[in-house]
Amino acid sequence: TQLLEQSPQFLSIQEGENLTVYCNSSSVFSSLQWYRQEPGEGPVLLVTVVTGGEVKKLKRLTFQFGDARKDSSLHITAAQPGDTGLYLCAHESYNTDKLIFGTGTRLQVFP
Amino acid sequence: DAGVTQSPTHLIKTRGQQVTLRCSPKSGHDTVSWYQQALGQGPQFIFQYYEEEERQRGNFPDRFSGHQFPNYSSELNVNALLLGDSALYLCASSNRWGYTFGSGTRLTVV
């Protein structure tokens, strides 16, 4: 089983602060996906990283795939209350179409 | 263009009962996967349906079964409900280009 460990598990910050969420594994992945899930909703895809060392930006969110393709990080600059939610990393299990999700990071941004 | 539609949104059942959850996939998607998500955790893969057959299965007991219809919609059935089956059940439809998740069915077993 290719486990994805996310840290921290919980994060509670004030509006305007910066934060980084980590997704780690001992396995090598062809790609990793990041999702955000708001209360009462399903996960929504934010980005897919494919190349080792790749950096992708989505407004105030910066995603990085580790050089060895075993880990990834999500950095949020100047967090806003609208960023509140459960952040999940995921990968597609080798040679199948099923998504394996990480343990999740629950982010709460206070005004 | 409607995304993934799940019904019902909320459900309360008694231990030992049976439940059926429904999912209509996004237009253009032919594969449906079901996930169970406990509070505050990542979704866990239950099984996946393609061409009306179960293509893959996660580590869930036989009490969990499913079906896919010719129009690609799908059902998840759970028999002999246990308190531990209380969770958010997510349906995801997909094609070669990616996944789309529904908003889920919140099942509470009392």
PDB file of C-alpha atoms in Angstrom:
ATOM      1  CA  THR A   1       0.000   0.000   0.000  1.00  0.00           C
ATOM      2  CA  GLN A   2       1.413   3.358  -1.034  1.00  0.00           C
ATOM      3  CA  LEU A   3       0.626   5.506   2.006  1.00  0.00           C
ATOM      4  CA  LEU A   4       0.491   9.286   1.849  1.00  0.00           C
ATOM      5  CA  GLU A   5       1.135  11.009   5.164  1.00  0.00           C
ATOM      6  CA  GLN A   6       0.108  14.634   5.455  1.00  0.00           C
ATOM      7  CA  SER A   7       1.276  17.143   8.024  1.00  0.00           C
ATOM      8  CA  PRO A   8       0.204  18.958   9.978  1.00  0.00           C
ATOM      9  CA  GLN A   9      -3.097  17.234  10.685  1.00  0.00           C
ATOM     10  CA  PHE A  10      -4.704  20.485  11.853  1.00  0.00           C
ATOM     11  CA  LEU A  11      -3.790  24.106  11.263  1.00  0.00           C
ATOM     12  CA  SER A  12      -5.537  27.134  12.735  1.00  0.00           C
ATOM     13  CA  ILE A  13      -4.217  30.538  11.679  1.00  0.00           C
ATOM     14  CA  GLN A  14      -5.158  34.199  11.362  1.00  0.00           C
ATOM     15  CA  GLU A  15      -6.016  35.840   8.065  1.00  0.00           C
ATOM     16  CA  GLY A  16      -2.889  37.111   6.317  1.00  0.00           C
ATOM     17  CA  GLU A  17      -0.519  34.458   7.629  1.00  0.00           C
ATOM     18  CA  ASN A  18       1.453  32.091   5.410  1.00  0.00           C
ATOM     19  CA  LEU A  19       1.395  28.305   5.766  1.00  0.00           C
ATOM     20  CA  THR A  20       2.805  25.141   4.250  1.00  0.00           C
ATOM     21  CA  VAL A  21       1.195  21.695   4.123  1.00  0.00           C
ATOM     22  CA  TYR A  22       3.245  18.588   3.414  1.00  0.00           C
ATOM     23  CA  CYS A  23       2.469  15.278   1.732  1.00  0.00           C
ATOM     24  CA  ASN A  24       5.089  12.548   2.199  1.00  0.00           C
ATOM     25  CA  SER A  25       5.595   8.952   1.196  1.00  0.00           C
ATOM     26  CA  SER A  26       8.350   6.375   0.863  1.00  0.00           C
ATOM     27  CA  SER A  27       7.091   5.503  -2.625  1.00  0.00           C
ATOM     28  CA  VAL A  28       7.791   7.158  -5.956  1.00  0.00           C
ATOM     29  CA  PHE A  29       4.786   8.484  -7.837  1.00  0.00           C
ATOM     30  CA  SER A  30       4.275   9.330 -11.477  1.00  0.00           C
ATOM     31  CA  SER A  31       2.091  12.234 -10.363  1.00  0.00           C
ATOM     32  CA  LEU A  32       0.357  13.699  -7.333  1.00  0.00           C
ATOM     33  CA  GLN A  33      -2.903  15.567  -7.099  1.00  0.00           C
ATOM     34  CA  TRP A  34      -4.040  18.155  -4.562  1.00  0.00           C
ATOM     35  CA  TYR A  35      -7.687  18.602  -3.625  1.00  0.00           C
ATOM     36  CA  ARG A  36      -9.587  20.983  -1.356  1.00  0.00           C
ATOM     37  CA  GLN A  37     -12.783  19.836   0.305  1.00  0.00           C
ATOM     38  CA  GLU A  38     -15.162  22.288   1.942  1.00  0.00           C
ATOM     39  CA  PRO A  39     -17.723  21.192   4.550  1.00  0.00           C
ATOM     40  CA  GLY A  40     -20.664  19.420   2.966  1.00  0.00           C
ATOM     41  CA  GLU A  41     -18.961  19.116  -0.405  1.00  0.00           C
ATOM     42  CA  GLY A  42     -16.829  16.611  -2.270  1.00  0.00           C
ATOM     43  CA  PRO A  43     -13.113  17.141  -2.974  1.00  0.00           C
ATOM     44  CA  VAL A  44     -12.301  19.565  -5.791  1.00  0.00           C
ATOM     45  CA  LEU A  45      -9.098  19.150  -7.779  1.00  0.00           C
ATOM     46  CA  LEU A  46      -6.670  22.063  -7.379  1.00  0.00           C
ATOM     47  CA  VAL A  47      -3.647  20.854  -9.330  1.00  0.00           C
ATOM     48  CA  THR A  48      -1.745  17.837 -10.624  1.00  0.00           C
ATOM     49  CA  VAL A  49       2.067  17.782 -10.432  1.00  0.00           C
ATOM     50  CA  VAL A  50       3.888  15.411 -12.730  1.00  0.00           C
ATOM     51  CA  THR A  51       7.584  16.257 -13.064  1.00  0.00           C
ATOM     52  CA  GLY A  52      10.103  15.964 -10.220  1.00  0.00           C
ATOM     53  CA  GLY A  53      10.938  19.449  -8.929  1.00  0.00           C
ATOM     54  CA  GLU A  54       7.913  20.956 -10.674  1.00  0.00           C
ATOM     55  CA  VAL A  55       6.389  24.103  -9.182  1.00  0.00           C
ATOM     56  CA  LYS A  56       2.855  25.175 -10.041  1.00  0.00           C
ATOM     57  CA  LYS A  57       1.105  28.334  -8.902  1.00  0.00           C
ATOM     58  CA  LEU A  58      -2.623  28.895  -8.526  1.00  0.00           C
ATOM     59  CA  LYS A  59      -3.105  32.499  -7.366  1.00  0.00           C
ATOM     60  CA  ARG A  60      -1.842  32.502  -3.737  1.00  0.00           C
ATOM     61  CA  LEU A  61      -1.268  28.724  -3.714  1.00  0.00           C
ATOM     62  CA  THR A  62       2.121  27.267  -4.707  1.00  0.00           C
ATOM     63  CA  PHE A  63       2.500  23.530  -5.230  1.00  0.00           C
ATOM     64  CA  GLN A  64       5.825  21.721  -5.458  1.00  0.00           C
ATOM     65  CA  PHE A  65       6.654  18.138  -6.364  1.00  0.00           C
ATOM     66  CA  GLY A  66       9.787  16.764  -4.752  1.00  0.00           C
ATOM     67  CA  ASP A  67      12.811  16.059  -6.948  1.00  0.00           C
ATOM     68  CA  ALA A  68      12.523  12.321  -6.184  1.00  0.00           C
ATOM     69  CA  ARG A  69       8.738  12.396  -6.742  1.00  0.00           C
ATOM     70  CA  LYS A  70       8.091  11.008  -3.259  1.00  0.00           C
ATOM     71  CA  ASP A  71       6.694  14.124  -1.639  1.00  0.00           C
ATOM     72  CA  SER A  72       4.879  17.360  -2.338  1.00  0.00           C
ATOM     73  CA  SER A  73       4.082  20.597  -0.575  1.00  0.00           C
ATOM     74  CA  LEU A  74       1.390  23.231  -0.750  1.00  0.00           C
ATOM     75  CA  HIS A  75       2.228  26.775   0.347  1.00  0.00           C
ATOM     76  CA  ILE A  76      -0.482  29.391   0.835  1.00  0.00           C
ATOM     77  CA  THR A  77       0.504  33.047   0.967  1.00  0.00           C
ATOM     78  CA  ALA A  78      -1.607  35.541   2.903  1.00  0.00           C
ATOM     79  CA  ALA A  79      -4.293  33.036   3.849  1.00  0.00           C
ATOM     80  CA  GLN A  80      -7.924  34.127   3.702  1.00  0.00           C
ATOM     81  CA  PRO A  81     -11.021  32.711   5.434  1.00  0.00           C
ATOM     82  CA  GLY A  82     -12.104  31.345   2.051  1.00  0.00           C
ATOM     83  CA  ASP A  83      -9.075  29.027   2.137  1.00  0.00           C
ATOM     84  CA  THR A  84     -10.648  27.132   5.050  1.00  0.00           C
ATOM     85  CA  GLY A  85     -11.161  23.458   4.285  1.00  0.00           C
ATOM     86  CA  LEU A  86      -9.651  19.982   4.204  1.00  0.00           C
ATOM     87  CA  TYR A  87      -6.613  19.740   1.939  1.00  0.00           C
ATOM     88  CA  LEU A  88      -5.932  16.303   0.496  1.00  0.00           C
ATOM     89  CA  CYS A  89      -3.116  14.958  -1.594  1.00  0.00           C
ATOM     90  CA  ALA A  90      -3.769  11.869  -3.711  1.00  0.00           C
ATOM     91  CA  HIS A  91      -2.187   9.619  -6.295  1.00  0.00           C
ATOM     92  CA  GLU A  92      -3.514   7.095  -8.749  1.00  0.00           C
ATOM     93  CA  SER A  93      -2.631   3.586  -7.671  1.00  0.00           C
ATOM     94  CA  TYR A  94      -0.112   2.015 -10.029  1.00  0.00           C
ATOM     95  CA  ASN A  95      -1.669   0.449 -13.113  1.00  0.00           C
ATOM     96  CA  THR A  96      -5.203   1.151 -11.875  1.00  0.00           C
ATOM     97  CA  ASP A  97      -7.590   4.068 -11.922  1.00  0.00           C
ATOM     98  CA  LYS A  98      -8.297   4.293  -8.215  1.00  0.00           C
ATOM     99  CA  LEU A  99      -7.271   7.339  -6.224  1.00  0.00           C
ATOM    100  CA  ILE A 100      -5.418   6.846  -2.961  1.00  0.00           C
ATOM    101  CA  PHE A 101      -5.835   9.814  -0.652  1.00  0.00           C
ATOM    102  CA  GLY A 102      -3.569  11.153   2.037  1.00  0.00           C
ATOM    103  CA  THR A 103      -4.576  11.584   5.651  1.00  0.00           C
ATOM    104  CA  GLY A 104      -5.604  15.209   5.087  1.00  0.00           C
ATOM    105  CA  THR A 105      -4.820  18.601   6.630  1.00  0.00           C
ATOM    106  CA  ARG A 106      -7.697  20.551   8.084  1.00  0.00           C
ATOM    107  CA  LEU A 107      -7.087  24.305   7.743  1.00  0.00           C
ATOM    108  CA  GLN A 108      -9.061  26.964   9.595  1.00  0.00           C
ATOM    109  CA  VAL A 109      -8.379  30.608   8.751  1.00  0.00           C
ATOM    110  CA  PHE A 110      -9.877  33.153  11.152  1.00  0.00           C
ATOM    111  CA  PRO A 111     -10.718  36.732  10.105  1.00  0.00           C
TER     112      PRO A 111
ATOM    113  CA  ASP B   1     -23.476  20.871 -17.563  1.00  0.00           C
ATOM    114  CA  ALA B   2     -24.396  19.018 -14.372  1.00  0.00           C
ATOM    115  CA  GLY B   3     -21.585  17.497 -12.391  1.00  0.00           C
ATOM    116  CA  VAL B   4     -21.903  14.394 -10.260  1.00  0.00           C
ATOM    117  CA  THR B   5     -25.263  14.110  -8.495  1.00  0.00           C
ATOM    118  CA  GLN B   6     -25.723  12.001  -5.385  1.00  0.00           C
ATOM    119  CA  SER B   7     -28.896  11.139  -3.516  1.00  0.00           C
ATOM    120  CA  PRO B   8     -30.014  11.356  -0.845  1.00  0.00           C
ATOM    121  CA  THR B   9     -27.864  14.065   0.771  1.00  0.00           C
ATOM    122  CA  HIS B  10     -28.508  12.835   4.293  1.00  0.00           C
ATOM    123  CA  LEU B  11     -29.782   9.548   5.682  1.00  0.00           C
ATOM    124  CA  ILE B  12     -30.360   8.098   9.138  1.00  0.00           C
ATOM    125  CA  LYS B  13     -30.619   4.329   9.484  1.00  0.00           C
ATOM    126  CA  THR B  14     -30.835   1.877  12.345  1.00  0.00           C
ATOM    127  CA  ARG B  15     -28.149  -0.712  12.999  1.00  0.00           C
ATOM    128  CA  GLY B  16     -28.873  -3.903  11.036  1.00  0.00           C
ATOM    129  CA  GLN B  17     -30.825  -2.171   8.281  1.00  0.00           C
ATOM    130  CA  GLN B  18     -29.873  -1.944   4.626  1.00  0.00           C
ATOM    131  CA  VAL B  19     -29.238   1.226   2.621  1.00  0.00           C
ATOM    132  CA  THR B  20     -28.962   2.165  -1.063  1.00  0.00           C
ATOM    133  CA  LEU B  21     -27.137   5.287  -2.210  1.00  0.00           C
ATOM    134  CA  ARG B  22     -27.337   6.618  -5.748  1.00  0.00           C
ATOM    135  CA  CYS B  23     -24.983   8.451  -8.077  1.00  0.00           C
ATOM    136  CA  SER B  24     -25.407  10.045 -11.499  1.00  0.00           C
ATOM    137  CA  PRO B  25     -22.059  10.678 -13.162  1.00  0.00           C
ATOM    138  CA  LYS B  26     -20.897  13.774 -14.966  1.00  0.00           C
ATOM    139  CA  SER B  27     -21.783  13.848 -18.646  1.00  0.00           C
ATOM    140  CA  GLY B  28     -19.050  12.163 -20.675  1.00  0.00           C
ATOM    141  CA  HIS B  29     -17.773  10.064 -17.771  1.00  0.00           C
ATOM    142  CA  ASP B  30     -18.118   6.277 -17.996  1.00  0.00           C
ATOM    143  CA  THR B  31     -16.446   5.148 -14.767  1.00  0.00           C
ATOM    144  CA  VAL B  32     -17.864   5.481 -11.265  1.00  0.00           C
ATOM    145  CA  SER B  33     -15.941   5.015  -8.022  1.00  0.00           C
ATOM    146  CA  TRP B  34     -17.266   5.034  -4.472  1.00  0.00           C
ATOM    147  CA  TYR B  35     -15.387   6.259  -1.408  1.00  0.00           C
ATOM    148  CA  GLN B  36     -16.097   6.259   2.322  1.00  0.00           C
ATOM    149  CA  GLN B  37     -14.887   9.249   4.293  1.00  0.00           C
ATOM    150  CA  ALA B  38     -14.871   9.248   8.079  1.00  0.00           C
ATOM    151  CA  LEU B  39     -14.988  12.612   9.801  1.00  0.00           C
ATOM    152  CA  GLY B  40     -11.727  14.528   9.399  1.00  0.00           C
ATOM    153  CA  GLN B  41     -10.014  11.811   7.365  1.00  0.00           C
ATOM    154  CA  GLY B  42      -9.194  11.237   3.721  1.00  0.00           C
ATOM    155  CA  PRO B  43     -11.620   9.244   1.556  1.00  0.00           C
ATOM    156  CA  GLN B  44     -11.102   5.462   1.418  1.00  0.00           C
ATOM    157  CA  PHE B  45     -11.690   3.630  -1.866  1.00  0.00           C
ATOM    158  CA  ILE B  46     -14.584   1.146  -1.767  1.00  0.00           C
ATOM    159  CA  PHE B  47     -14.912  -0.020  -5.381  1.00  0.00           C
ATOM    160  CA  GLN B  48     -15.053   1.101  -8.990  1.00  0.00           C
ATOM    161  CA  TYR B  49     -17.476   0.285 -11.792  1.00  0.00           C
ATOM    162  CA  TYR B  50     -16.855   0.368 -15.521  1.00  0.00           C
ATOM    163  CA  GLU B  51     -19.023  -1.104 -18.265  1.00  0.00           C
ATOM    164  CA  GLU B  52     -21.496  -2.281 -15.622  1.00  0.00           C
ATOM    165  CA  GLU B  53     -18.913  -4.449 -13.881  1.00  0.00           C
ATOM    166  CA  GLU B  54     -16.920  -4.069 -10.681  1.00  0.00           C
ATOM    167  CA  ARG B  55     -13.406  -3.407 -11.908  1.00  0.00           C
ATOM    168  CA  GLN B  56     -11.593  -2.856  -8.635  1.00  0.00           C
ATOM    169  CA  ARG B  57     -12.345  -3.223  -4.951  1.00  0.00           C
ATOM    170  CA  GLY B  58     -10.814  -1.779  -1.817  1.00  0.00           C
ATOM    171  CA  ASN B  59     -10.570  -3.368   1.608  1.00  0.00           C
ATOM    172  CA  PHE B  60     -14.283  -3.406   2.434  1.00  0.00           C
ATOM    173  CA  PRO B  61     -16.437  -6.403   3.459  1.00  0.00           C
ATOM    174  CA  ASP B  62     -18.982  -8.086   1.211  1.00  0.00           C
ATOM    175  CA  ARG B  63     -21.730  -6.148   3.006  1.00  0.00           C
ATOM    176  CA  PHE B  64     -20.775  -3.383   0.587  1.00  0.00           C
ATOM    177  CA  SER B  65     -21.976  -4.045  -2.940  1.00  0.00           C
ATOM    178  CA  GLY B  66     -22.754  -1.982  -5.965  1.00  0.00           C
ATOM    179  CA  HIS B  67     -24.166  -1.793  -9.411  1.00  0.00           C
ATOM    180  CA  GLN B  68     -23.702   0.276 -12.544  1.00  0.00           C
ATOM    181  CA  PHE B  69     -26.498   0.773 -15.047  1.00  0.00           C
ATOM    182  CA  PRO B  70     -26.297   1.149 -18.854  1.00  0.00           C
ATOM    183  CA  ASN B  71     -26.595   4.943 -18.496  1.00  0.00           C
ATOM    184  CA  TYR B  72     -23.434   4.833 -16.272  1.00  0.00           C
ATOM    185  CA  SER B  73     -25.323   5.746 -13.084  1.00  0.00           C
ATOM    186  CA  SER B  74     -24.479   3.675 -10.055  1.00  0.00           C
ATOM    187  CA  GLU B  75     -25.769   2.447  -6.723  1.00  0.00           C
ATOM    188  CA  LEU B  76     -23.960   1.557  -3.518  1.00  0.00           C
ATOM    189  CA  ASN B  77     -25.695  -0.926  -1.232  1.00  0.00           C
ATOM    190  CA  VAL B  78     -24.704  -1.633   2.348  1.00  0.00           C
ATOM    191  CA  ASN B  79     -26.322  -4.522   4.239  1.00  0.00           C
ATOM    192  CA  ALA B  80     -26.475  -5.211   7.968  1.00  0.00           C
ATOM    193  CA  LEU B  81     -25.430  -1.674   8.868  1.00  0.00           C
ATOM    194  CA  LEU B  82     -23.023  -1.164  11.735  1.00  0.00           C
ATOM    195  CA  LEU B  83     -22.491   1.967  13.796  1.00  0.00           C
ATOM    196  CA  GLY B  84     -19.038   2.206  12.228  1.00  0.00           C
ATOM    197  CA  ASP B  85     -20.565   2.580   8.776  1.00  0.00           C
ATOM    198  CA  SER B  86     -21.548   6.137   9.687  1.00  0.00           C
ATOM    199  CA  ALA B  87     -19.617   8.331   7.263  1.00  0.00           C
ATOM    200  CA  LEU B  88     -19.774  10.540   4.194  1.00  0.00           C
ATOM    201  CA  TYR B  89     -20.080   8.393   1.081  1.00  0.00           C
ATOM    202  CA  LEU B  90     -18.619  10.031  -2.002  1.00  0.00           C
ATOM    203  CA  CYS B  91     -19.166   9.103  -5.602  1.00  0.00           C
ATOM    204  CA  ALA B  92     -16.585  10.105  -8.195  1.00  0.00           C
ATOM    205  CA  SER B  93     -17.046   9.784 -11.922  1.00  0.00           C
ATOM    206  CA  SER B  94     -14.114   9.828 -14.279  1.00  0.00           C
ATOM    207  CA  ASN B  95     -12.776   9.411 -17.759  1.00  0.00           C
ATOM    208  CA  ARG B  96      -9.215   9.427 -19.010  1.00  0.00           C
ATOM    209  CA  TRP B  97      -8.969  13.148 -18.255  1.00  0.00           C
ATOM    210  CA  GLY B  98      -9.768  13.124 -14.563  1.00  0.00           C
ATOM    211  CA  TYR B  99     -12.169  12.775 -11.679  1.00  0.00           C
ATOM    212  CA  THR B 100     -15.188  14.750 -10.519  1.00  0.00           C
ATOM    213  CA  PHE B 101     -16.649  14.181  -7.071  1.00  0.00           C
ATOM    214  CA  GLY B 102     -20.214  14.552  -5.916  1.00  0.00           C
ATOM    215  CA  SER B 103     -21.142  16.315  -2.685  1.00  0.00           C
ATOM    216  CA  GLY B 104     -21.707  12.998  -0.963  1.00  0.00           C
ATOM    217  CA  THR B 105     -24.357  11.278   1.122  1.00  0.00           C
ATOM    218  CA  ARG B 106     -24.005  11.677   4.883  1.00  0.00           C
ATOM    219  CA  LEU B 107     -25.064   8.346   6.425  1.00  0.00           C
ATOM    220  CA  THR B 108     -25.702   8.142  10.148  1.00  0.00           C
ATOM    221  CA  VAL B 109     -26.299   4.723  11.713  1.00  0.00           C
ATOM    222  CA  VAL B 110     -27.966   4.772  15.123  1.00  0.00           C
TER     223      VAL B 110
END
